Amino acid sequence: MKKPIGVLFLFVVTLCAVLPTLAAAPVTQEYKLENGMKIIVREDHRAPVVVVQVWYLVGGIDESNGTSGVAHVLEHMMFKGTKEVLPGQFSKIIAANGGKDNAFTNRDYTTYFAQLRNDKLELALKLEADRMTNLTFSDEDFWKEIKVVMEERRLRTEDNAHSIVYEQLVANAYNAHPYGRPVIGFMNDLENMKPADAREWYKRWYSPNNATLVVVGDVNHQEVLALADKYFGPLKPQALPERKPQTEPPQLGVKRITVKAQAELPYIAMAYHAPVLKDAAKDWEPYALQLLMGVLDGNESARLNKTLVRDSRIASSAGAGYDAVERGPGMIVVDGTPSEGKTVAELEIALRAQLEKVKAEGVTEDELQRVKSQIIAGQVFGLDSMFGQAMQIGRTENAGFSWRDLDVMLERLRAVTADQVKQVAQKYLQDDRLTVAILDPQPVEKVPPRPAPEGLRHSQ
């Protein structure tokens, strides 16, 4: 299941993880080219390597009905070549120069990245600037790649019962917001997508004034700026489509769905609408919700694992997730798989009991401090890498914040009180905000597994 975050809520880890690195690294530098492209450079001289990432502020949130998945499809097509680079050669060039590259698309943005020796920085920037405006692909290339994407959907969603449940959960939780559509796209939309759809998406969104270049590594920021200006500077900006407000209307009561899919065991996922961070300095509820998730899930001693998996053994797994930083509305997800011999109804009662307990009693000061300490400890091990630093900068920037906000975010997180955690639990863990999806397992057919399709290399 693809929850908004993993077991240890990703954004909190990423925002905290960079601080020890910052203490040892030179100051991060930010620039903007005349065409509107933002350049962020962080020098890290621990090893002679560099990470180059180009972030486009466009993802599933910008799609419309009938073309779901087009952002991800275009990501695949971006590796098909330009007038200067033959189809399929982009990654081969990077690999031949000792590097590795890939890309991913999610609801909020699309990112392309490469990691190379620092003396190959110019090559990476030249290649990225070239495909920003000179992408070419044939209809034949498109028809081959769309089959890869459809197989990717089968492999990652339709053949995975928990992924099917999550897709249905989100689709039912959002009545109006585009977050209700899967990033991979609905199969019918993929089957009916045309080369013109991908080309139009490229023309509409891929321009320097809709992109951020993040470079982290053993580089000099002035040299990076000079190279960025050399290759990206001549590219012309373009008028971007108007981004209209997309507000999800208030939910009017609990929603429940049952999903039938092949699986060995039942499964339950519960989604609560919740706010996301809008003002890093003034908001406090998203920070409190992050810590609440840390109390419920995130380590062996967290409440859901200790109470439901280890003590009562009513669940073989149980977890909770929430992402505070997104372009669209937020969501808390609580999920679990009942132990053999236990029913999903019993697990739902047990999960709800834990949520009601935290609403009634709150969290202890020891729990709160332990979670805060775990987050800060995670910074040393979780993102002590150049790639991790670049990801943290890019995610923060593309969510509408600045990398400069990270210190403020950490201080606001540290300032959260146990009473505030209790308040957000009482306010947001309410049935009027709740959508419940239950997996009704169907007999599993014994069929040989299909091999991953050729070309399946880019992640969502």
CSV table of C-alpha atoms in Angstrom, one decimal:
chain,number,residue,atom,x,y,z
A,1,MET,CA,0.0,0.0,0.0
A,2,LYS,CA,1.2,3.4,-0.9
A,3,LYS,CA,0.5,5.6,2.1
A,4,PRO,CA,1.1,9.3,2.0
A,5,ILE,CA,4.3,8.6,4.0
A,6,GLY,CA,6.2,5.6,5.3
A,7,VAL,CA,6.4,4.2,8.8
A,8,LEU,CA,8.5,7.2,10.0
A,9,PHE,CA,6.8,10.2,8.5
A,10,LEU,CA,9.0,11.3,5.7
A,11,PHE,CA,8.7,15.0,5.7
A,12,VAL,CA,9.7,15.3,9.4
A,13,VAL,CA,12.7,13.2,8.9
A,14,THR,CA,13.7,15.1,5.8
A,15,LEU,CA,13.3,18.5,7.4
A,16,CYS,CA,15.3,17.5,10.4
A,17,ALA,CA,17.9,15.3,8.8
A,18,VAL,CA,19.7,18.1,7.0
A,19,LEU,CA,20.7,20.2,10.0
A,20,PRO,CA,23.9,18.3,11.1
A,21,THR,CA,25.0,18.4,7.5
A,22,LEU,CA,24.4,22.1,7.3
A,23,ALA,CA,26.7,22.6,10.2
A,24,ALA,CA,29.6,21.2,8.3
A,25,ALA,CA,28.7,22.3,4.8
A,26,PRO,CA,29.1,25.7,3.2
A,27,VAL,CA,26.1,27.9,3.1
A,28,THR,CA,23.5,27.0,0.5
A,29,GLN,CA,23.3,29.5,-2.4
A,30,GLU,CA,20.2,30.4,-4.4
A,31,TYR,CA,19.9,32.2,-7.7
A,32,LYS,CA,17.3,32.9,-10.4
A,33,LEU,CA,18.1,33.1,-14.1
A,34,GLU,CA,16.5,35.8,-16.2
A,35,ASN,CA,14.1,33.3,-17.7
A,36,GLY,CA,12.7,32.5,-14.2
A,37,MET,CA,14.5,29.2,-13.5
A,38,LYS,CA,15.6,28.8,-9.9
A,39,ILE,CA,19.0,27.5,-9.1
A,40,ILE,CA,19.9,26.1,-5.6
A,41,VAL,CA,23.5,25.0,-4.9
A,42,ARG,CA,24.8,23.3,-1.8
A,43,GLU,CA,28.5,22.6,-1.5
A,44,ASP,CA,29.4,19.3,0.1
A,45,HIS,CA,33.0,18.4,-0.3
A,46,ARG,CA,33.1,15.1,1.5
A,47,ALA,CA,33.5,13.1,-1.8
A,48,PRO,CA,34.2,14.1,-5.4
A,49,VAL,CA,30.6,13.5,-6.6
A,50,VAL,CA,27.7,15.7,-7.5
A,51,VAL,CA,23.9,15.2,-7.5
A,52,VAL,CA,21.9,17.1,-10.2
A,53,GLN,CA,18.2,17.3,-9.9
A,54,VAL,CA,15.7,19.1,-12.1
A,55,TRP,CA,12.3,19.6,-10.5
A,56,TYR,CA,9.3,20.5,-12.6
A,57,LEU,CA,6.3,21.9,-10.7
A,58,VAL,CA,3.8,19.7,-12.3
A,59,GLY,CA,2.3,16.3,-11.4
A,60,GLY,CA,-0.9,14.4,-11.0
A,61,ILE,CA,-2.6,17.3,-9.3
A,62,ASP,CA,-2.4,19.3,-12.6
A,63,GLU,CA,-4.1,16.6,-14.7
A,64,SER,CA,-7.7,16.5,-15.8
A,65,ASN,CA,-10.3,13.8,-16.3
A,66,GLY,CA,-9.6,11.6,-19.2
A,67,THR,CA,-5.8,12.1,-19.2
A,68,SER,CA,-4.9,10.7,-15.8
A,69,GLY,CA,-1.3,9.4,-15.8
A,70,VAL,CA,-0.1,11.7,-18.5
A,71,ALA,CA,2.5,13.4,-16.2
A,72,HIS,CA,4.0,10.0,-15.5
A,73,VAL,CA,3.8,8.9,-19.2
A,74,LEU,CA,5.7,12.1,-20.2
A,75,GLU,CA,8.4,11.2,-17.6
A,76,HIS,CA,9.0,8.0,-19.5
A,77,MET,CA,9.1,9.8,-22.8
A,78,MET,CA,11.7,12.2,-21.6
A,79,PHE,CA,14.3,9.4,-22.0
A,80,LYS,CA,13.4,9.0,-25.7
A,81,GLY,CA,15.9,11.5,-27.0
A,82,THR,CA,16.3,14.9,-28.7
A,83,LYS,CA,17.8,16.2,-31.9
A,84,GLU,CA,21.2,15.8,-30.2
A,85,VAL,CA,20.7,12.7,-28.2
A,86,LEU,CA,19.4,9.5,-29.9
A,87,PRO,CA,16.4,7.6,-28.4
A,88,GLY,CA,17.5,5.6,-25.4
A,89,GLN,CA,20.9,7.2,-25.2
A,90,PHE,CA,20.4,9.6,-22.3
A,91,SER,CA,21.0,7.1,-19.6
A,92,LYS,CA,23.7,5.3,-21.6
A,93,ILE,CA,25.7,8.5,-21.8
A,94,ILE,CA,25.3,9.1,-18.0
A,95,ALA,CA,26.4,5.5,-17.3
A,96,ALA,CA,29.3,5.7,-19.7
A,97,ASN,CA,30.5,8.6,-17.7
A,98,GLY,CA,30.4,6.7,-14.4
A,99,GLY,CA,27.0,8.0,-13.3
A,100,LYS,CA,23.5,6.8,-12.7
A,101,ASP,CA,20.1,8.5,-13.4
A,102,ASN,CA,16.4,8.1,-13.0
A,103,ALA,CA,13.2,10.0,-12.5
A,104,PHE,CA,9.9,10.0,-10.6
A,105,THR,CA,6.5,11.5,-10.8
A,106,ASN,CA,4.1,12.1,-7.9
A,107,ARG,CA,1.0,14.1,-7.3
A,108,ASP,CA,2.8,17.4,-6.9
A,109,TYR,CA,6.0,17.4,-9.1
A,110,THR,CA,8.1,15.5,-11.6
A,111,THR,CA,11.8,15.1,-10.9
A,112,TYR,CA,14.8,14.0,-13.0
A,113,PHE,CA,18.1,13.3,-11.4
A,114,ALA,CA,21.7,12.1,-11.9
A,115,GLN,CA,24.6,11.3,-9.7
A,116,LEU,CA,28.1,11.6,-11.2
A,117,ARG,CA,31.7,12.5,-10.5
A,118,ASN,CA,32.0,16.2,-10.0
A,119,ASP,CA,34.0,16.7,-13.2
A,120,LYS,CA,30.9,15.5,-15.1
A,121,LEU,CA,28.6,18.3,-13.8
A,122,GLU,CA,28.7,20.2,-17.1
A,123,LEU,CA,27.6,17.0,-19.0
A,124,ALA,CA,24.6,16.5,-16.8
A,125,LEU,CA,23.5,20.2,-17.1
A,126,LYS,CA,23.9,20.1,-20.8
A,127,LEU,CA,21.8,17.0,-21.2
A,128,GLU,CA,19.0,18.3,-18.9
A,129,ALA,CA,18.9,21.6,-20.6
A,130,ASP,CA,18.7,19.9,-24.0
A,131,ARG,CA,15.7,17.8,-23.1
A,132,MET,CA,13.9,20.6,-21.4
A,133,THR,CA,13.0,22.2,-24.7
A,134,ASN,CA,14.2,19.8,-27.5
A,135,LEU,CA,12.5,16.5,-26.6
A,136,THR,CA,11.5,14.5,-29.7
A,137,PHE,CA,9.8,11.1,-29.8
A,138,SER,CA,8.1,9.2,-32.5
A,139,ASP,CA,4.6,7.8,-32.4
A,140,GLU,CA,6.2,4.4,-32.5
A,141,ASP,CA,8.2,5.2,-29.4
A,142,PHE,CA,5.0,6.4,-27.6
A,143,TRP,CA,3.0,3.2,-28.4
A,144,LYS,CA,5.8,1.0,-27.1
A,145,GLU,CA,6.2,3.0,-23.9
A,146,ILE,CA,2.5,3.3,-23.1
A,147,LYS,CA,2.4,-0.5,-23.1
A,148,VAL,CA,5.2,-0.4,-20.5
A,149,VAL,CA,3.3,2.1,-18.4
A,150,MET,CA,0.1,-0.1,-18.6
A,151,GLU,CA,2.1,-3.1,-17.5
A,152,GLU,CA,3.6,-1.0,-14.7
A,153,ARG,CA,0.1,-0.3,-13.5
A,154,ARG,CA,-0.8,-4.0,-13.6
A,155,LEU,CA,2.4,-4.9,-11.7
A,156,ARG,CA,2.2,-2.2,-9.0
A,157,THR,CA,-1.5,-1.8,-8.6
A,158,GLU,CA,-3.8,-4.3,-10.1
A,159,ASP,CA,-1.7,-7.3,-9.0
A,160,ASN,CA,-1.4,-5.9,-5.4
A,161,ALA,CA,-4.5,-6.1,-3.3
A,162,HIS,CA,-3.3,-3.4,-0.8
A,163,SER,CA,-2.6,-1.0,-3.7
A,164,ILE,CA,-6.1,-1.6,-5.1
A,165,VAL,CA,-7.6,-0.8,-1.7
A,166,TYR,CA,-5.5,2.4,-1.3
A,167,GLU,CA,-6.5,3.6,-4.8
A,168,GLN,CA,-10.1,3.1,-4.0
A,169,LEU,CA,-9.7,4.6,-0.6
A,170,VAL,CA,-8.3,7.8,-2.0
A,171,ALA,CA,-10.8,7.9,-4.9
A,172,ASN,CA,-13.6,7.8,-2.4
A,173,ALA,CA,-12.1,10.2,0.1
A,174,TYR,CA,-11.7,13.0,-2.4
A,175,ASN,CA,-15.0,14.0,-4.1
A,176,ALA,CA,-13.6,16.9,-6.2
A,177,HIS,CA,-9.8,17.2,-5.7
A,178,PRO,CA,-7.5,15.7,-8.4
A,179,TYR,CA,-5.7,13.8,-5.6
A,180,GLY,CA,-8.5,11.3,-6.1
A,181,ARG,CA,-6.9,10.2,-9.3
A,182,PRO,CA,-3.9,7.8,-9.3
A,183,VAL,CA,-0.6,9.2,-10.5
A,184,ILE,CA,0.0,6.1,-12.6
A,185,GLY,CA,-3.4,6.8,-14.3
A,186,PHE,CA,-6.6,4.8,-14.7
A,187,MET,CA,-6.2,1.9,-17.1
A,188,ASN,CA,-8.9,3.3,-19.4
A,189,ASP,CA,-7.1,6.6,-19.7
A,190,LEU,CA,-3.8,4.9,-20.5
A,191,GLU,CA,-5.5,2.7,-23.1
A,192,ASN,CA,-6.9,5.8,-24.8
A,193,MET,CA,-3.9,8.1,-24.5
A,194,LYS,CA,-2.4,9.4,-27.6
A,195,PRO,CA,1.1,10.8,-28.5
A,196,ALA,CA,-0.4,14.2,-28.8
A,197,ASP,CA,-1.5,14.1,-25.1
A,198,ALA,CA,2.1,13.6,-24.0
A,199,ARG,CA,3.4,16.3,-26.4
A,200,GLU,CA,0.8,18.8,-25.3
A,201,TRP,CA,1.8,18.2,-21.6
A,202,TYR,CA,5.4,18.8,-22.5
A,203,LYS,CA,4.7,22.0,-24.3
A,204,ARG,CA,2.4,23.2,-21.5
A,205,TRP,CA,4.6,22.6,-18.5
A,206,TYR,CA,8.2,22.0,-19.4
A,207,SER,CA,9.9,25.4,-19.4
A,208,PRO,CA,12.6,27.0,-17.3
A,209,ASN,CA,10.2,29.2,-15.4
A,210,ASN,CA,8.4,26.1,-14.1
A,211,ALA,CA,11.6,24.3,-13.0
A,212,THR,CA,14.1,24.3,-10.2
A,213,LEU,CA,17.7,23.0,-10.6
A,214,VAL,CA,19.2,21.6,-7.4
A,215,VAL,CA,22.9,20.8,-7.3
A,216,VAL,CA,24.5,19.2,-4.2
A,217,GLY,CA,28.1,18.0,-4.1
A,218,ASP,CA,31.8,18.8,-4.4
A,219,VAL,CA,31.3,21.9,-6.5
A,220,ASN,CA,31.8,25.6,-6.4
A,221,HIS,CA,28.5,27.5,-6.4
A,222,GLN,CA,29.8,30.2,-8.7
A,223,GLU,CA,30.9,27.6,-11.3
A,224,VAL,CA,27.6,25.9,-11.0
A,225,LEU,CA,25.8,29.2,-11.7
A,226,ALA,CA,28.0,29.9,-14.7
A,227,LEU,CA,27.3,26.5,-16.2
A,228,ALA,CA,23.5,26.8,-15.4
A,229,ASP,CA,23.4,30.2,-17.1
A,230,LYS,CA,25.3,28.8,-20.1
A,231,TYR,CA,23.0,25.9,-20.7
A,232,PHE,CA,19.6,26.9,-19.2
A,233,GLY,CA,20.0,30.7,-19.6
A,234,PRO,CA,19.2,30.8,-23.3
A,235,LEU,CA,16.0,28.8,-22.9
A,236,LYS,CA,12.9,30.9,-23.3
A,237,PRO,CA,10.2,31.1,-20.6
A,238,GLN,CA,6.6,30.6,-21.5
A,239,ALA,CA,3.2,31.6,-20.1
A,240,LEU,CA,2.1,28.8,-17.8
A,241,PRO,CA,-1.5,27.6,-17.5
A,242,GLU,CA,-3.5,29.3,-14.7
A,243,ARG,CA,-3.6,27.2,-11.6
A,244,LYS,CA,-7.0,27.6,-10.2
A,245,PRO,CA,-7.8,26.9,-6.5
A,246,GLN,CA,-8.8,23.2,-6.0
A,247,THR,CA,-10.4,22.9,-2.6
A,248,GLU,CA,-11.9,19.7,-1.5
A,249,PRO,CA,-15.4,20.4,-0.1
A,250,PRO,CA,-16.1,19.3,3.5
A,251,GLN,CA,-17.0,15.7,4.0
A,252,LEU,CA,-20.5,15.2,5.4
A,253,GLY,CA,-20.1,11.9,7.1
A,254,VAL,CA,-18.2,8.7,7.3
A,255,LYS,CA,-17.8,6.8,4.0
A,256,ARG,CA,-17.3,3.0,3.8
A,257,ILE,CA,-16.4,0.8,0.9
A,258,THR,CA,-15.5,-2.8,0.4
A,259,VAL,CA,-13.0,-3.9,-2.2
A,260,LYS,CA,-12.9,-7.5,-3.5
A,261,ALA,CA,-9.5,-8.6,-4.7
A,262,GLN,CA,-7.3,-11.7,-4.6
A,263,ALA,CA,-5.5,-11.9,-1.3
A,264,GLU,CA,-4.6,-14.2,1.5
A,265,LEU,CA,-5.8,-12.0,4.3
A,266,PRO,CA,-8.3,-9.1,4.8
A,267,TYR,CA,-7.0,-5.6,5.3
A,268,ILE,CA,-8.4,-2.2,6.4
A,269,ALA,CA,-7.3,1.3,5.6
A,270,MET,CA,-8.9,4.4,7.2
A,271,ALA,CA,-8.3,7.9,5.9
A,272,TYR,CA,-9.1,11.2,7.8
A,273,HIS,CA,-8.9,14.6,6.1
A,274,ALA,CA,-6.4,16.8,7.8
A,275,PRO,CA,-4.7,20.1,7.1
A,276,VAL,CA,-1.2,20.6,5.6
A,277,LEU,CA,1.4,23.2,6.4
A,278,LYS,CA,0.7,26.6,4.9
A,279,ASP,CA,2.7,29.0,7.0
A,280,ALA,CA,5.9,27.5,8.4
A,281,ALA,CA,6.2,30.1,11.2
A,282,LYS,CA,2.6,30.4,12.3
A,283,ASP,CA,1.0,27.0,11.8
A,284,TRP,CA,1.1,24.5,14.6
A,285,GLU,CA,-1.4,21.8,13.9
A,286,PRO,CA,0.5,20.0,11.1
A,287,TYR,CA,3.5,19.8,13.4
A,288,ALA,CA,1.4,18.3,16.2
A,289,LEU,CA,-0.1,15.8,13.7
A,290,GLN,CA,3.3,14.7,12.7
A,291,LEU,CA,4.2,14.0,16.3
A,292,LEU,CA,0.9,12.2,16.8
A,293,MET,CA,1.8,9.9,14.0
A,294,GLY,CA,5.2,9.3,15.6
A,295,VAL,CA,3.5,8.2,18.8
A,296,LEU,CA,1.1,5.9,16.9
A,297,ASP,CA,3.7,4.5,14.5
A,298,GLY,CA,7.4,4.8,13.7
A,299,ASN,CA,9.2,2.3,15.8
A,300,GLU,CA,8.9,-1.0,17.8
A,301,SER,CA,7.6,0.8,20.9
A,302,ALA,CA,5.0,2.9,19.1
A,303,ARG,CA,1.4,2.4,20.3
A,304,LEU,CA,-0.1,0.6,17.3
A,305,ASN,CA,2.7,-1.9,17.0
A,306,LYS,CA,3.1,-2.5,20.7
A,307,THR,CA,-0.6,-2.7,21.6
A,308,LEU,CA,-2.1,-4.4,18.5
A,309,VAL,CA,0.8,-6.5,17.1
A,310,ARG,CA,3.0,-7.5,20.1
A,311,ASP,CA,0.6,-7.4,23.1
A,312,SER,CA,-2.9,-8.4,21.9
A,313,ARG,CA,-1.7,-9.9,18.7
A,314,ILE,CA,-4.9,-8.9,17.0
A,315,ALA,CA,-2.9,-7.6,14.0
A,316,SER,CA,0.0,-8.9,12.1
A,317,SER,CA,0.7,-5.3,11.1
A,318,ALA,CA,-0.6,-1.8,11.9
A,319,GLY,CA,0.5,1.6,11.0
A,320,ALA,CA,-0.3,5.3,10.5
A,321,GLY,CA,1.0,8.0,8.1
A,322,TYR,CA,0.6,11.6,7.3
A,323,ASP,CA,2.5,14.1,5.2
A,324,ALA,CA,2.4,17.7,6.3
A,325,VAL,CA,3.8,19.3,3.2
A,326,GLU,CA,1.8,18.9,0.0
A,327,ARG,CA,0.3,21.2,-2.7
A,328,GLY,CA,-3.1,19.7,-2.0
A,329,PRO,CA,-5.2,18.7,1.0
A,330,GLY,CA,-3.7,16.4,3.6
A,331,MET,CA,-4.8,13.0,4.9
A,332,ILE,CA,-4.1,10.8,7.8
A,333,VAL,CA,-4.1,7.1,7.0
A,334,VAL,CA,-4.3,4.4,9.6
A,335,ASP,CA,-4.2,0.8,8.4
A,336,GLY,CA,-3.7,-2.8,9.4
A,337,THR,CA,-3.9,-6.5,8.6
A,338,PRO,CA,-5.6,-8.8,11.1
A,339,SER,CA,-3.7,-11.8,12.5
A,340,GLU,CA,-4.8,-15.2,11.3
A,341,GLY,CA,-8.0,-16.1,13.1
A,342,LYS,CA,-9.0,-12.5,13.7
A,343,THR,CA,-11.5,-10.5,11.6
A,344,VAL,CA,-11.1,-7.2,10.0
A,345,ALA,CA,-14.1,-6.0,12.1
A,346,GLU,CA,-12.2,-6.9,15.3
A,347,LEU,CA,-9.1,-5.0,14.0
A,348,GLU,CA,-11.2,-1.9,13.2
A,349,ILE,CA,-12.6,-1.9,16.7
A,350,ALA,CA,-9.0,-2.2,18.1
A,351,LEU,CA,-7.7,0.6,15.9
A,352,ARG,CA,-10.5,2.9,16.8
A,353,ALA,CA,-10.0,2.1,20.5
A,354,GLN,CA,-6.4,3.3,20.2
A,355,LEU,CA,-7.4,6.5,18.4
A,356,GLU,CA,-10.1,7.1,21.0
A,357,LYS,CA,-7.6,6.6,23.8
A,358,VAL,CA,-5.2,9.2,22.5
A,359,LYS,CA,-8.1,11.6,22.0
A,360,ALA,CA,-9.3,11.1,25.6
A,361,GLU,CA,-5.9,10.8,27.4
A,362,GLY,CA,-3.5,12.5,25.0
A,363,VAL,CA,0.2,11.4,24.9
A,364,THR,CA,2.7,11.4,27.7
A,365,GLU,CA,5.6,13.8,27.9
A,366,ASP,CA,8.0,10.8,27.7
A,367,GLU,CA,6.3,9.7,24.5
A,368,LEU,CA,6.5,13.1,23.0
A,369,GLN,CA,10.2,13.6,23.9
A,370,ARG,CA,11.1,10.2,22.7
A,371,VAL,CA,9.5,10.9,19.3
A,372,LYS,CA,11.2,14.2,19.0
A,373,SER,CA,14.5,12.6,19.9
A,374,GLN,CA,14.0,9.9,17.3
A,375,ILE,CA,13.4,12.5,14.6
A,376,ILE,CA,16.5,14.4,15.5
A,377,ALA,CA,18.5,11.1,15.7
A,378,GLY,CA,17.2,10.2,12.3
A,379,GLN,CA,18.8,13.3,10.8
A,380,VAL,CA,22.2,11.9,11.4
A,381,PHE,CA,21.6,8.6,9.6
A,382,GLY,CA,18.6,9.2,7.3
A,383,LEU,CA,19.8,11.9,5.1
A,384,ASP,CA,23.5,12.2,5.6
A,385,SER,CA,24.0,12.0,1.8
A,386,MET,CA,24.2,14.4,-1.1
A,387,PHE,CA,21.2,12.8,-2.8
A,388,GLY,CA,19.1,13.1,0.4
A,389,GLN,CA,20.0,16.7,0.8
A,390,ALA,CA,19.0,17.5,-2.7
A,391,MET,CA,15.7,15.7,-2.3
A,392,GLN,CA,14.9,17.6,0.9
A,393,ILE,CA,15.6,20.9,-0.8
A,394,GLY,CA,13.6,20.1,-3.9
A,395,ARG,CA,10.6,18.7,-2.0
A,396,THR,CA,10.5,21.8,0.3
A,397,GLU,CA,10.8,24.2,-2.6
A,398,ASN,CA,8.1,22.5,-4.7
A,399,ALA,CA,5.7,22.5,-1.8
A,400,GLY,CA,5.7,26.3,-1.8
A,401,PHE,CA,8.3,26.8,0.9
A,402,SER,CA,11.9,27.7,0.9
A,403,TRP,CA,14.9,25.7,2.0
A,404,ARG,CA,15.4,28.6,4.4
A,405,ASP,CA,12.3,27.6,6.2
A,406,LEU,CA,13.8,24.4,7.5
A,407,ASP,CA,15.3,25.8,10.6
A,408,VAL,CA,11.9,27.4,11.5
A,409,MET,CA,10.1,24.1,10.9
A,410,LEU,CA,12.4,22.3,13.2
A,411,GLU,CA,12.0,24.8,16.0
A,412,ARG,CA,8.2,24.8,15.6
A,413,LEU,CA,8.3,21.0,15.8
A,414,ARG,CA,10.3,21.1,18.9
A,415,ALA,CA,7.9,23.5,20.5
A,416,VAL,CA,4.8,21.2,20.1
A,417,THR,CA,3.3,20.3,23.5
A,418,ALA,CA,1.5,17.2,24.6
A,419,ASP,CA,-1.7,19.2,24.9
A,420,GLN,CA,-1.4,20.3,21.3
A,421,VAL,CA,-1.1,16.7,20.2
A,422,LYS,CA,-4.2,15.8,22.1
A,423,GLN,CA,-6.1,18.8,20.6
A,424,VAL,CA,-5.4,17.8,17.0
A,425,ALA,CA,-6.3,14.2,17.7
A,426,GLN,CA,-9.7,15.3,19.1
A,427,LYS,CA,-10.2,17.7,16.2
A,428,TYR,CA,-9.2,15.6,13.2
A,429,LEU,CA,-9.8,11.9,14.2
A,430,GLN,CA,-13.5,12.4,13.7
A,431,ASP,CA,-16.0,10.2,11.7
A,432,ASP,CA,-17.2,13.1,9.6
A,433,ARG,CA,-13.7,13.2,8.2
A,434,LEU,CA,-13.3,9.5,7.8
A,435,THR,CA,-13.3,7.1,4.8
A,436,VAL,CA,-12.9,3.4,5.5
A,437,ALA,CA,-11.9,0.8,2.9
A,438,ILE,CA,-11.9,-2.9,3.7
A,439,LEU,CA,-10.4,-5.7,1.6
A,440,ASP,CA,-12.6,-8.7,1.2
A,441,PRO,CA,-10.0,-11.3,0.2
A,442,GLN,CA,-10.9,-13.5,-2.8
A,443,PRO,CA,-9.3,-16.9,-3.6
A,444,VAL,CA,-5.9,-16.4,-5.1
A,445,GLU,CA,-5.4,-17.9,-8.5
A,446,LYS,CA,-2.1,-19.7,-9.0
A,447,VAL,CA,-0.6,-18.2,-12.1
A,448,PRO,CA,3.1,-17.8,-13.0
A,449,PRO,CA,4.3,-14.3,-12.2
A,450,ARG,CA,4.9,-12.0,-15.2
A,451,PRO,CA,8.3,-10.6,-15.6
A,452,ALA,CA,8.8,-6.8,-15.2
A,453,PRO,CA,8.3,-5.2,-18.6
A,454,GLU,CA,11.3,-4.0,-20.5
A,455,GLY,CA,11.7,-0.3,-19.9
A,456,LEU,CA,10.2,-0.4,-16.4
A,457,ARG,CA,12.8,1.7,-14.7
A,458,HIS,CA,11.2,5.0,-13.5
A,459,SER,CA,9.4,5.2,-10.3
A,460,GLN,CA,6.4,7.2,-9.1
